[in-house]
mmCIF file of C-alpha atoms in Angstrom:
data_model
loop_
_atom_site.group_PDB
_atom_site.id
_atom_site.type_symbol
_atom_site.label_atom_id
_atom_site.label_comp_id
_atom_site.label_asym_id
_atom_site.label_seq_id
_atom_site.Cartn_x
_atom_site.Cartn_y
_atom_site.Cartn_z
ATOM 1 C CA UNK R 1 0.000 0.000 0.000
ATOM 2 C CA UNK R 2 2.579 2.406 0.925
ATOM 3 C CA UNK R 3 4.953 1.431 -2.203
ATOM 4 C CA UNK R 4 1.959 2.623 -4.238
ATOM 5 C CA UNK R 5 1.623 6.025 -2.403
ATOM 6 C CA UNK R 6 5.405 6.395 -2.934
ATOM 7 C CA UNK R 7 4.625 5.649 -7.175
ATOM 8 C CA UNK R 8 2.721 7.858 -7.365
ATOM 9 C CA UNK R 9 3.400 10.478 -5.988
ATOM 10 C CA UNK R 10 5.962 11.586 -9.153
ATOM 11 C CA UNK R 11 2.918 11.045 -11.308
ATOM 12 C CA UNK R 12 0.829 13.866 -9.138
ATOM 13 C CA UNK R 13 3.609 16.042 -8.732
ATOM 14 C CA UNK R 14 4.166 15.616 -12.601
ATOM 15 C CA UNK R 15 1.251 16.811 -13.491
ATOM 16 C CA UNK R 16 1.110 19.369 -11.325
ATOM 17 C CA UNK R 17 4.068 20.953 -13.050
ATOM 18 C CA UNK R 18 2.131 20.388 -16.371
ATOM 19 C CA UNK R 19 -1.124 22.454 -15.072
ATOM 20 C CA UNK R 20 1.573 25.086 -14.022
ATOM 21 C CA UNK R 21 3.332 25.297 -17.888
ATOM 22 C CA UNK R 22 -0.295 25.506 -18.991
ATOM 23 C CA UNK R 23 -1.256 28.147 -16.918
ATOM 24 C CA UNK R 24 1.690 30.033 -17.748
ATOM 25 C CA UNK R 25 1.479 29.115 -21.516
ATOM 26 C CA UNK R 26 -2.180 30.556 -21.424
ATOM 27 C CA UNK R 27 -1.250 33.771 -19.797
ATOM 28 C CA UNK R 28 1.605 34.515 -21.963
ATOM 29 C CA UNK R 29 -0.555 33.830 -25.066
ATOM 30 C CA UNK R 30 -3.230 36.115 -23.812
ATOM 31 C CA UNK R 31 -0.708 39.088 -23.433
ATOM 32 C CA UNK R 32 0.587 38.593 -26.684
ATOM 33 C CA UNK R 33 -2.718 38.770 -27.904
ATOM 34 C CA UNK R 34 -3.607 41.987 -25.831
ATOM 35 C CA UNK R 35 -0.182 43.436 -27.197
ATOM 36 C CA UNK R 36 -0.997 42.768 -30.813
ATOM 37 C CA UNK R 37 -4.260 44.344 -30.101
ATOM 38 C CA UNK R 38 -2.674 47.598 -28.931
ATOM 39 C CA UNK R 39 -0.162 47.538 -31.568
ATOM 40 C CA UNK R 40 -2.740 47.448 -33.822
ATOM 41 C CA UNK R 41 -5.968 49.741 -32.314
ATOM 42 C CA UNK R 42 -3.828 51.959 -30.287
ATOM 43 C CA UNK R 43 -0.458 53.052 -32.270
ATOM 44 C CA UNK R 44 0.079 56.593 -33.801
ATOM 45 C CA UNK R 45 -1.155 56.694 -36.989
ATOM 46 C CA UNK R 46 1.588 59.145 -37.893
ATOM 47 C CA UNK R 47 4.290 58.693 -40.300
ATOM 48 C CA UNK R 48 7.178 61.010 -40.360
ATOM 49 C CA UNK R 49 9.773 61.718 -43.060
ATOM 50 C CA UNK R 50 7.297 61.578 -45.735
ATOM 51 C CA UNK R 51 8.094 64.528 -48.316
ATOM 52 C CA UNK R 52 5.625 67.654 -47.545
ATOM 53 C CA UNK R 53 3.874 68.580 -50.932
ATOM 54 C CA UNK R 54 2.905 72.005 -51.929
ATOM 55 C CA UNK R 55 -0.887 73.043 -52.377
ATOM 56 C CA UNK R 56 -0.847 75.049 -55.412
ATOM 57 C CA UNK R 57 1.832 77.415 -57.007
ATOM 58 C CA UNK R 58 -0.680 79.843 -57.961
ATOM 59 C CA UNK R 59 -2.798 80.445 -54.498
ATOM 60 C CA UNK R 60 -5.950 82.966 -54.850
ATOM 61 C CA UNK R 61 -5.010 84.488 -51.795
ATOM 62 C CA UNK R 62 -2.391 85.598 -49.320
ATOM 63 C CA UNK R 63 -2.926 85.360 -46.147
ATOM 64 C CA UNK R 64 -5.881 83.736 -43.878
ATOM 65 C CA UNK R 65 -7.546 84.755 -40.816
ATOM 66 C CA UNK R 66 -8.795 81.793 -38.955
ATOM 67 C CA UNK R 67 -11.193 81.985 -36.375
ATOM 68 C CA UNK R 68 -12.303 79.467 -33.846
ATOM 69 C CA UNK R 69 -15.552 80.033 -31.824
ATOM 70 C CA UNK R 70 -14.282 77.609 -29.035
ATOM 71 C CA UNK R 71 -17.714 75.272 -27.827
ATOM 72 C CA UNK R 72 -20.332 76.689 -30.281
ATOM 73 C CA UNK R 73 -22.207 74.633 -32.032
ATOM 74 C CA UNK R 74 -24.024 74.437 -35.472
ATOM 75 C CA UNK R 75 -27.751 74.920 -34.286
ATOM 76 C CA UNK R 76 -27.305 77.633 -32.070
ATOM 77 C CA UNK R 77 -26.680 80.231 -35.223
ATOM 78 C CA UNK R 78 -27.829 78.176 -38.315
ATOM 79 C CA UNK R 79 -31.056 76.767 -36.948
ATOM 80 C CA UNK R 80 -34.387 78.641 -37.860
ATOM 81 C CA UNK R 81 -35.309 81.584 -35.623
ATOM 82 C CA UNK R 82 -31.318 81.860 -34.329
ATOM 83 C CA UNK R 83 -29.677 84.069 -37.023
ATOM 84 C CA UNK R 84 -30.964 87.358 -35.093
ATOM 85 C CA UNK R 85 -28.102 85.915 -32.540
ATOM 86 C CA UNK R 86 -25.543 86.364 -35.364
ATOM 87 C CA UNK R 87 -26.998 89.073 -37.655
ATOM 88 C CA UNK R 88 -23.528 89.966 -39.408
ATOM 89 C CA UNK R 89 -22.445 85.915 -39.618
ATOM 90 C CA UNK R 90 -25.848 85.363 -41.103
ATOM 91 C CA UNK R 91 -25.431 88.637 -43.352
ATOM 92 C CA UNK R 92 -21.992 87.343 -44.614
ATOM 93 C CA UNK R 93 -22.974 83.337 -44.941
ATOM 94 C CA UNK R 94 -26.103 84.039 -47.026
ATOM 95 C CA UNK R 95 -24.261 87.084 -49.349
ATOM 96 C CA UNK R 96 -20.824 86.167 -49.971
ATOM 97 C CA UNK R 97 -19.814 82.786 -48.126
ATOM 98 C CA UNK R 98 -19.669 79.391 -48.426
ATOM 99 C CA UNK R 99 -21.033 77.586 -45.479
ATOM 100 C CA UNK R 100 -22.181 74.499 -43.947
ATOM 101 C CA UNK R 101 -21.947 72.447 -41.031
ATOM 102 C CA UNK R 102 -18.484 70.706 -40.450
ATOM 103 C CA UNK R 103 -18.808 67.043 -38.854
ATOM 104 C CA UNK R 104 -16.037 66.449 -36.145
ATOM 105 C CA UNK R 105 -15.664 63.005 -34.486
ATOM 106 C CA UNK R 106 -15.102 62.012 -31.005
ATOM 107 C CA UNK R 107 -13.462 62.705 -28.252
ATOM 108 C CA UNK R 108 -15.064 66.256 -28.963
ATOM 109 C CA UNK R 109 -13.066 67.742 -27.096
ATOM 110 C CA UNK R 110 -10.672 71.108 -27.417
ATOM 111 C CA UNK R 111 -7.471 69.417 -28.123
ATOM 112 C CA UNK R 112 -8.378 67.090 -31.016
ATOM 113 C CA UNK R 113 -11.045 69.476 -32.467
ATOM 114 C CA UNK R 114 -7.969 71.939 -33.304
ATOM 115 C CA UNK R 115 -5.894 69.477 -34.123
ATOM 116 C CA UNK R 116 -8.044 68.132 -36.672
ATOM 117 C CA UNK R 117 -9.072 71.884 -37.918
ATOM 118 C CA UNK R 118 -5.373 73.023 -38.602
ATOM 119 C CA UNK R 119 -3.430 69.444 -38.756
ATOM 120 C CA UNK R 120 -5.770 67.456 -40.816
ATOM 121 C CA UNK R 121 -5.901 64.090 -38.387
ATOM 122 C CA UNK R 122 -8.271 63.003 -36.412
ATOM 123 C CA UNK R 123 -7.568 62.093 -32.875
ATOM 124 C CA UNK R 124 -4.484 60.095 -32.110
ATOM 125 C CA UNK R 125 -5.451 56.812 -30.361
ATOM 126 C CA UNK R 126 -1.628 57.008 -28.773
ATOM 127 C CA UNK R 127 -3.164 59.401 -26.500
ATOM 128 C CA UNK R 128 -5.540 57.102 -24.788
ATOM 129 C CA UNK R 129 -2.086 56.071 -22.830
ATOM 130 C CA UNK R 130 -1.860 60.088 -21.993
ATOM 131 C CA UNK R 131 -5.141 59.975 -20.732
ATOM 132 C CA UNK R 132 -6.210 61.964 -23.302
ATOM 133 C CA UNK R 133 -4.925 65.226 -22.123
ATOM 134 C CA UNK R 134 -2.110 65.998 -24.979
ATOM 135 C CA UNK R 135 -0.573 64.091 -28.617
ATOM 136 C CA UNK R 136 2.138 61.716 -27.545
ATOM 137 C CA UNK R 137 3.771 62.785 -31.229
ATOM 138 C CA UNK R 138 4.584 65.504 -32.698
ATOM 139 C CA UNK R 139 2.048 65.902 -35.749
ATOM 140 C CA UNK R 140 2.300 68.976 -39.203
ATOM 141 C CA UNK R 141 -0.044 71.784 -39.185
ATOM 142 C CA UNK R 142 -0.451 74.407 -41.437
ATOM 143 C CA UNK R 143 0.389 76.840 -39.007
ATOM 144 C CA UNK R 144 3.815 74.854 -39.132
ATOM 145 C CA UNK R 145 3.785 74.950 -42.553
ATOM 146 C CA UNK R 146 2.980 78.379 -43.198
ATOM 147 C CA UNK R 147 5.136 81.156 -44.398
ATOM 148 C CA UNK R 148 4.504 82.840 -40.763
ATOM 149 C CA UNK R 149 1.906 82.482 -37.996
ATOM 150 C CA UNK R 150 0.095 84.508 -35.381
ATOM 151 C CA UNK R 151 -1.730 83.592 -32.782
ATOM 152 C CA UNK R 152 -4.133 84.541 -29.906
ATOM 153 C CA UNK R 153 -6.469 82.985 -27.346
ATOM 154 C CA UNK R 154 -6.088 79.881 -24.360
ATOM 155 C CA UNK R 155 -2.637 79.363 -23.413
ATOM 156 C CA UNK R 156 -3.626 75.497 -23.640
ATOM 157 C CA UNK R 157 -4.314 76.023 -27.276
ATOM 158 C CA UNK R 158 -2.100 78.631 -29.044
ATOM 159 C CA UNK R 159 0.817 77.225 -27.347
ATOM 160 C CA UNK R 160 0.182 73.649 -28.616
ATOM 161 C CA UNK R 161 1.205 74.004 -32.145
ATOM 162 C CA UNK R 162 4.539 75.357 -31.400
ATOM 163 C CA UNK R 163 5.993 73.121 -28.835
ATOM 164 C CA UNK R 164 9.854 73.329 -30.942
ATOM 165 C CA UNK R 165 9.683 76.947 -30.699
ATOM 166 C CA UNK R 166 10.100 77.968 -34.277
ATOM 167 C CA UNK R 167 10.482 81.803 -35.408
ATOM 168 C CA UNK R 168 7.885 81.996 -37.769
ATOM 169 C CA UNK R 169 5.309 80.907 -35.448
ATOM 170 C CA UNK R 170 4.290 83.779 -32.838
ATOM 171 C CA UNK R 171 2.212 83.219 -29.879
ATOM 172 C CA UNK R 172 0.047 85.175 -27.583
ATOM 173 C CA UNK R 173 -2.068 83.807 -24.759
ATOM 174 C CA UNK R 174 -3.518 85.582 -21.531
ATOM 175 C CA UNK R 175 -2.244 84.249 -17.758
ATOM 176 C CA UNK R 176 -4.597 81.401 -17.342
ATOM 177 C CA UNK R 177 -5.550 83.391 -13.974
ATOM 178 C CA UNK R 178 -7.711 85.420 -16.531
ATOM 179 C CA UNK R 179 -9.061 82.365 -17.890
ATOM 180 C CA UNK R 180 -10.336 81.786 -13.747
ATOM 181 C CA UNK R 181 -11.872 85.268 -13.893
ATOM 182 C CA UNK R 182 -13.614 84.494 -17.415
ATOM 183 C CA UNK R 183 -15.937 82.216 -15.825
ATOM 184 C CA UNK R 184 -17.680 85.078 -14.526
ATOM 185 C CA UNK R 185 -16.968 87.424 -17.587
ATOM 186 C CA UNK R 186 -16.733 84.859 -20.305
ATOM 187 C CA UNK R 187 -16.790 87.464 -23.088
ATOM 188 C CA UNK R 188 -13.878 89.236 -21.153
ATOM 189 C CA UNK R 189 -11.694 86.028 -22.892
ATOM 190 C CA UNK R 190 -12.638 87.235 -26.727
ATOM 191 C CA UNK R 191 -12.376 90.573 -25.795
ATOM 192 C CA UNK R 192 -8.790 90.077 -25.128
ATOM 193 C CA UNK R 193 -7.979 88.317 -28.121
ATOM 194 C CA UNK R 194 -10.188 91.166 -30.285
ATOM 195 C CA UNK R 195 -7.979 94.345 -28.457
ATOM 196 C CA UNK R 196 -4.496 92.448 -28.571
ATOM 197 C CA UNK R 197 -5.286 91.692 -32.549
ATOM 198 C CA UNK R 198 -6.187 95.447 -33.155
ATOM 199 C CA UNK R 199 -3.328 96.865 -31.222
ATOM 200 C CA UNK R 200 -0.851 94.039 -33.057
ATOM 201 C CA UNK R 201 -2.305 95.131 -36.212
ATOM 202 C CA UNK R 202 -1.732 99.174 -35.423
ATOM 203 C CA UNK R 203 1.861 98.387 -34.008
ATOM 204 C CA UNK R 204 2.753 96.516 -37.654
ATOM 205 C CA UNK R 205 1.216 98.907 -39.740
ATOM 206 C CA UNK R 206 3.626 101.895 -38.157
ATOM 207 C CA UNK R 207 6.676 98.919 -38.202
ATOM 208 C CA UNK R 208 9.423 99.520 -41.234
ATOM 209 C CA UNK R 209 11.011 96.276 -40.981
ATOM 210 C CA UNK R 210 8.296 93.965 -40.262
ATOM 211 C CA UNK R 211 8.708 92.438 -43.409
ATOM 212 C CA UNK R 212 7.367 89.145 -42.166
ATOM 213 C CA UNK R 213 3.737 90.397 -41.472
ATOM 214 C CA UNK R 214 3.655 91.534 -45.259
ATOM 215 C CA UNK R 215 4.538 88.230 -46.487
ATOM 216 C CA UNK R 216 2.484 86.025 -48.293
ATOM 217 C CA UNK R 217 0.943 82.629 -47.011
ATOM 218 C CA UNK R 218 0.503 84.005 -43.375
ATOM 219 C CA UNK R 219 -1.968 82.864 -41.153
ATOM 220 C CA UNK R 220 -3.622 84.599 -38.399
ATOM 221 C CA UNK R 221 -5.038 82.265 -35.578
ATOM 222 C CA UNK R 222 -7.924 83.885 -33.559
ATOM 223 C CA UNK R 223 -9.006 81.217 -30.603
ATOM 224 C CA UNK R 224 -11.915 82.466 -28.640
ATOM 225 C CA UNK R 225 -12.338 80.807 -25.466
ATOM 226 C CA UNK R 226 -15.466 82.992 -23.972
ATOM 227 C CA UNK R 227 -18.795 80.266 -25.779
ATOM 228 C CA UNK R 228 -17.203 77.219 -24.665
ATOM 229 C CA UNK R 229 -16.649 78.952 -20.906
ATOM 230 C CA UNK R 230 -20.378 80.243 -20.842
ATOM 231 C CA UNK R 231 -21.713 76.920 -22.364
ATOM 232 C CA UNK R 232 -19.609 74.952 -19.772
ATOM 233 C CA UNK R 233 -21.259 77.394 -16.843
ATOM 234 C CA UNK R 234 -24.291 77.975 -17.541
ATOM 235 C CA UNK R 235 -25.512 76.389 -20.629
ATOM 236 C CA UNK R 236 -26.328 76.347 -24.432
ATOM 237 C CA UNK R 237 -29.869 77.730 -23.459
ATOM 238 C CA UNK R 238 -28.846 80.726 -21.305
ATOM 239 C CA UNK R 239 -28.262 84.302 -21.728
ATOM 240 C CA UNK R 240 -25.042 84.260 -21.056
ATOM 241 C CA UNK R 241 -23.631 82.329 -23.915
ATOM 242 C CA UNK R 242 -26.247 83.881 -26.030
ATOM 243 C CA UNK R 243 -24.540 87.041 -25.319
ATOM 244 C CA UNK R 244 -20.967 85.698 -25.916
ATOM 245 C CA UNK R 245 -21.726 84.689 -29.362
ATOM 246 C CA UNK R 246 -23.359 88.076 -29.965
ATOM 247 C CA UNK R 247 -19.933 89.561 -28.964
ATOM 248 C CA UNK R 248 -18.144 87.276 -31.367
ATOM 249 C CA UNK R 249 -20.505 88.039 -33.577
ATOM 250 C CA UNK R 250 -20.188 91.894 -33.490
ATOM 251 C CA UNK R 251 -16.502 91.853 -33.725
ATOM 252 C CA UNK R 252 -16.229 89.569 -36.728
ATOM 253 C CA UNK R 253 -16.820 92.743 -39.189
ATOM 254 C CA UNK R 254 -14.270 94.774 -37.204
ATOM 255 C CA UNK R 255 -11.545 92.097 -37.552
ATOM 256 C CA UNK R 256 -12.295 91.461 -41.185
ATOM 257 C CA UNK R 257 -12.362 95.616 -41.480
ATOM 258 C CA UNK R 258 -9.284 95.669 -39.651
ATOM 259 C CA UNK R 259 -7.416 93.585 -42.067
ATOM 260 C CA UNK R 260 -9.026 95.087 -45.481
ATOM 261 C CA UNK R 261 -8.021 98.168 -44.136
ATOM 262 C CA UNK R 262 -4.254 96.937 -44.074
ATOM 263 C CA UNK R 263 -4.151 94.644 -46.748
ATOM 264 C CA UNK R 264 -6.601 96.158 -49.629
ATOM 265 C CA UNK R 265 -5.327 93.771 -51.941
ATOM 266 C CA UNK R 266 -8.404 91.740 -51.996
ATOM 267 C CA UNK R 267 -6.263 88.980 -50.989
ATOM 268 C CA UNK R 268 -7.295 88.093 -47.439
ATOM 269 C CA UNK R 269 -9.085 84.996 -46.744
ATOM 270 C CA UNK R 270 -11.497 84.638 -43.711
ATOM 271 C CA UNK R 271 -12.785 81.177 -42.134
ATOM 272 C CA UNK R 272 -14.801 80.812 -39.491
ATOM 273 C CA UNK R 273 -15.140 77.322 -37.640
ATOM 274 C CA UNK R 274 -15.091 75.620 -34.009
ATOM 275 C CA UNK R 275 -13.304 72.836 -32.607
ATOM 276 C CA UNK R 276 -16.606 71.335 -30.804
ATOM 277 C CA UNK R 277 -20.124 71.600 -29.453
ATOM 278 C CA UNK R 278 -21.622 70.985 -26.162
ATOM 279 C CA UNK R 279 -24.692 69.592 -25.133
ATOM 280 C CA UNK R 280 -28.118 70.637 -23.882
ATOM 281 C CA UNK R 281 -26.533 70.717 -20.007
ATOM 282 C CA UNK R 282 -23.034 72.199 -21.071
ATOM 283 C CA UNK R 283 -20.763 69.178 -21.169
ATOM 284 C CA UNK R 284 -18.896 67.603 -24.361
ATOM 285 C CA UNK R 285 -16.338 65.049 -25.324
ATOM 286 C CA UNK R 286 -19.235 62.407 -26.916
ATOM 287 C CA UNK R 287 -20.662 61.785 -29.663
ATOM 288 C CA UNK R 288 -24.200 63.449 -30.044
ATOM 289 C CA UNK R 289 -25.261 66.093 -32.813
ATOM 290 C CA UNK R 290 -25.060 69.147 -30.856
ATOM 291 C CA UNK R 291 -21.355 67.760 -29.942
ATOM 292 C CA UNK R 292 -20.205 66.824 -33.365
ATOM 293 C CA UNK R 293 -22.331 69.354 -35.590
ATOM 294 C CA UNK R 294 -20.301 72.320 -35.554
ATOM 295 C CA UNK R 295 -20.396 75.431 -38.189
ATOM 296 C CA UNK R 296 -18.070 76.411 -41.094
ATOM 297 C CA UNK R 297 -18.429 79.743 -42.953
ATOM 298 C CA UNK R 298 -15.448 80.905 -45.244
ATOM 299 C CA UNK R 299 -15.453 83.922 -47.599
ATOM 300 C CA UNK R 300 -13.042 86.244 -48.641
ATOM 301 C CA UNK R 301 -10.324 85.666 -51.266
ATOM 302 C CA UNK R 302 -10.224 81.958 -53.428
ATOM 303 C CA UNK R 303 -13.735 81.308 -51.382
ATOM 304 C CA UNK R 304 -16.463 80.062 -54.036
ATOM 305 C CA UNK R 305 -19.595 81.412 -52.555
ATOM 306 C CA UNK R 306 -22.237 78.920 -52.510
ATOM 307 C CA UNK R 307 -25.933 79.959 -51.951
ATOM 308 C CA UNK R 308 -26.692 76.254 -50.297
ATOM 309 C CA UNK R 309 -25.569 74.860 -47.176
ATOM 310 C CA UNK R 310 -22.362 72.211 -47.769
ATOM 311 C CA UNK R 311 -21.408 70.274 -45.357
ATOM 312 C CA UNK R 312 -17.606 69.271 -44.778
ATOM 313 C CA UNK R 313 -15.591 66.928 -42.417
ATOM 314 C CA UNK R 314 -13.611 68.940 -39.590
ATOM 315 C CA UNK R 315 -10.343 67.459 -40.914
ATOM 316 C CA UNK R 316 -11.275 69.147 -44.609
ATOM 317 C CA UNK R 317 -10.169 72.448 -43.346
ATOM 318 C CA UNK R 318 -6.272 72.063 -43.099
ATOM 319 C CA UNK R 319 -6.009 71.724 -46.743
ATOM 320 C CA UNK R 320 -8.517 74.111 -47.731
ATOM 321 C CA UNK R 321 -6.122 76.886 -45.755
ATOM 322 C CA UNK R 322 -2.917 75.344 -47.652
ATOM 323 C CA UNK R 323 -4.492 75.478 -51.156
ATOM 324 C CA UNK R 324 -5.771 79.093 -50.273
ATOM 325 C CA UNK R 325 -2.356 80.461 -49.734
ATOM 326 C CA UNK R 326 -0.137 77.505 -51.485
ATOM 327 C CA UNK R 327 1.672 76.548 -48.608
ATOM 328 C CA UNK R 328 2.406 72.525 -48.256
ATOM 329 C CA UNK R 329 -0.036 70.455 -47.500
ATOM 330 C CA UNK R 330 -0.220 68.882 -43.533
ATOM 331 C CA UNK R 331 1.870 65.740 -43.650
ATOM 332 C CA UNK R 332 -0.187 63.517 -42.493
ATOM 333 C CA UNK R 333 -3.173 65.192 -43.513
ATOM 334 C CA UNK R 334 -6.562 62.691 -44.463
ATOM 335 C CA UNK R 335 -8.806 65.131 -45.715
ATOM 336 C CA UNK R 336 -9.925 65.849 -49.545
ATOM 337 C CA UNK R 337 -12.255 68.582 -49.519
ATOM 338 C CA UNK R 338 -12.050 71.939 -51.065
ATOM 339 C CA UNK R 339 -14.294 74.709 -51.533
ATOM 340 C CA UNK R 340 -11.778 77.214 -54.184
ATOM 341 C CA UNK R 341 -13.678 79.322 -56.130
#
């Protein structure tokens, strides 16, 4: 009896060691698995040292001032019985524009919705290891690729397509302690980007060796902050980001006056866009229409007006800007869209 015990007792422990090397043969095939499965869902879809390639060698215009209503979306100035929010907007998209609603996808969120307006790309799904707060790589825009760049608004957005520091590309953003106090003023935020345009604008115009400004294939970046603010406190519905897009919506002739005034060439290019929507209660970052429905209206120089809405993708954008003032294309640009009259 006991000499049996003692045989087999190498058999038990035997197989022991064989439900072990299973165990561990299963786990280590599951990983790979879940590694190949990252590899291929969550790796950056961008390529570098691809060759950049140039728009157009014959651009219809010269420079482009890009404007980004931060949070506002498409209903709340195209939808019937809103236009009397935006009465110059409406006055321009229905006269001399082409317009439409642009579709963004998700995360709809400020980070992505830019980077898909001036890089061409949607969101990276890299980022999902960076929590989604910032691109793990460095990604072309066309405010890299322009001749030079200048722009104004949220620190967390201006500053983000110039992390290498280059000269062409100029940068102003207020202390984000203003961007505390703009909960309470949220129009306060455009305001400063609308006074620290004009007084950049005066300064060049008096400026004999500011031969950079008077170059052509410029872009001029105008990121207001204030919608997205008042949507976020105290919602789509209320007065208070009614108001804010009335403000944007009264300074849009002055800007484009502004520039006309400096440049009357004819030659100045005007788009105006946002990154996102929000929802009914003031949040975003999902996928619902009033999220991903946001609006487009361009006019200006190389714009074919179009008396019908026409409705783009968000990424579209970035190459419409390069073929407007023949700079290169956004490397890894998707988009195929172009509205040059």
């Amino acid at each position: 009896h006991w000499t049996d015990v003692n045989m087999q007792r190498p058999l038990i422990k035997a197989r022991h060691r064989n439900v072990i090397s299973l165990i561990v043969f299963g786990i280590l095939v599951h990983a790979l698995i879940m590694k190949a499965a990252f590899d291929i869902y969550f790796s950056s879809p961008i390529d570098h040292g691809m060759t950049p390639v140039k728009s157009t060698t014959n651009p219809p215009a010269k420079r482009v001032v890009f404007i980004v209503a931060d949070g506002l979306r498409a209903d709340s100035i195209f939808r019937k019985g809103q236009t009397v929010k935006t009465p110059h907007l409406t006055k321009i998209r229905k006269t001399r524009a082409s317009w439409g609603i642009a579709h963004t996808r998700v995360p709809t969120e400020s980070r992505p919705g830019h980077v898909a307006l001036l890089a061409g790309i949607y969101e990276d799904p890299s980022a999902i290891f960076q929590s989604w707060t910032g691109n793990p790589v460095d990604f072309d825009s066309v405010i890299n690729q322009s001749a030079n760049a200048w722009c104004w608004g949220s620190p967390n957005i201006v500053n983000m397509f110039n992390k290498d520091e280059l000269p062409h590309i100029h940068s102003y953003s207020y202390d984000p302690n203003i961007q505390d106090f703009g909960k309470n003023n949220t129009a306060a935020l455009d305001l400063w980007v609308f006074e620290h345009l004009r007084d950049f604008l005066e300064e060049q115009k008096k400026c004999l060796d500011c031969f950079d400004f008077w170059e052509n294939g410029n872009i001029f970046f105008l990121h207001l902050l204030g919608i997205d603010t008042a949507g976020h406190g105290y919602k789509p519905d209320s007065l208070e980001y009614i108001e804010n897009i009335r403000t944007v919506d009264h300074y849009i002739p002055k800007v484009e006056q502004m520039f006309e005034k400096i440049f009357p060439d004819s030659s100045t290019a005007y788009i105006f866009t946002a990154d996102h929507g929000m929802t009914d209660w003031g949040s975003h970052g999902a996928g619902s229409d009033h999220e991903t429905n946001i609006p487009f209206i361009a006019w200006g120089a190389g714009i074919k007006v179009e008396e019908i809405q026409k409705d783009i993708k968000q990424i579209d954008v970035a190459p419409l800007i390069s073929a407007l003032i023949g700079i290169n294309y956004p490397i890894n640009s998707l988009a195929s869209y172009f509205l040059i009259g």
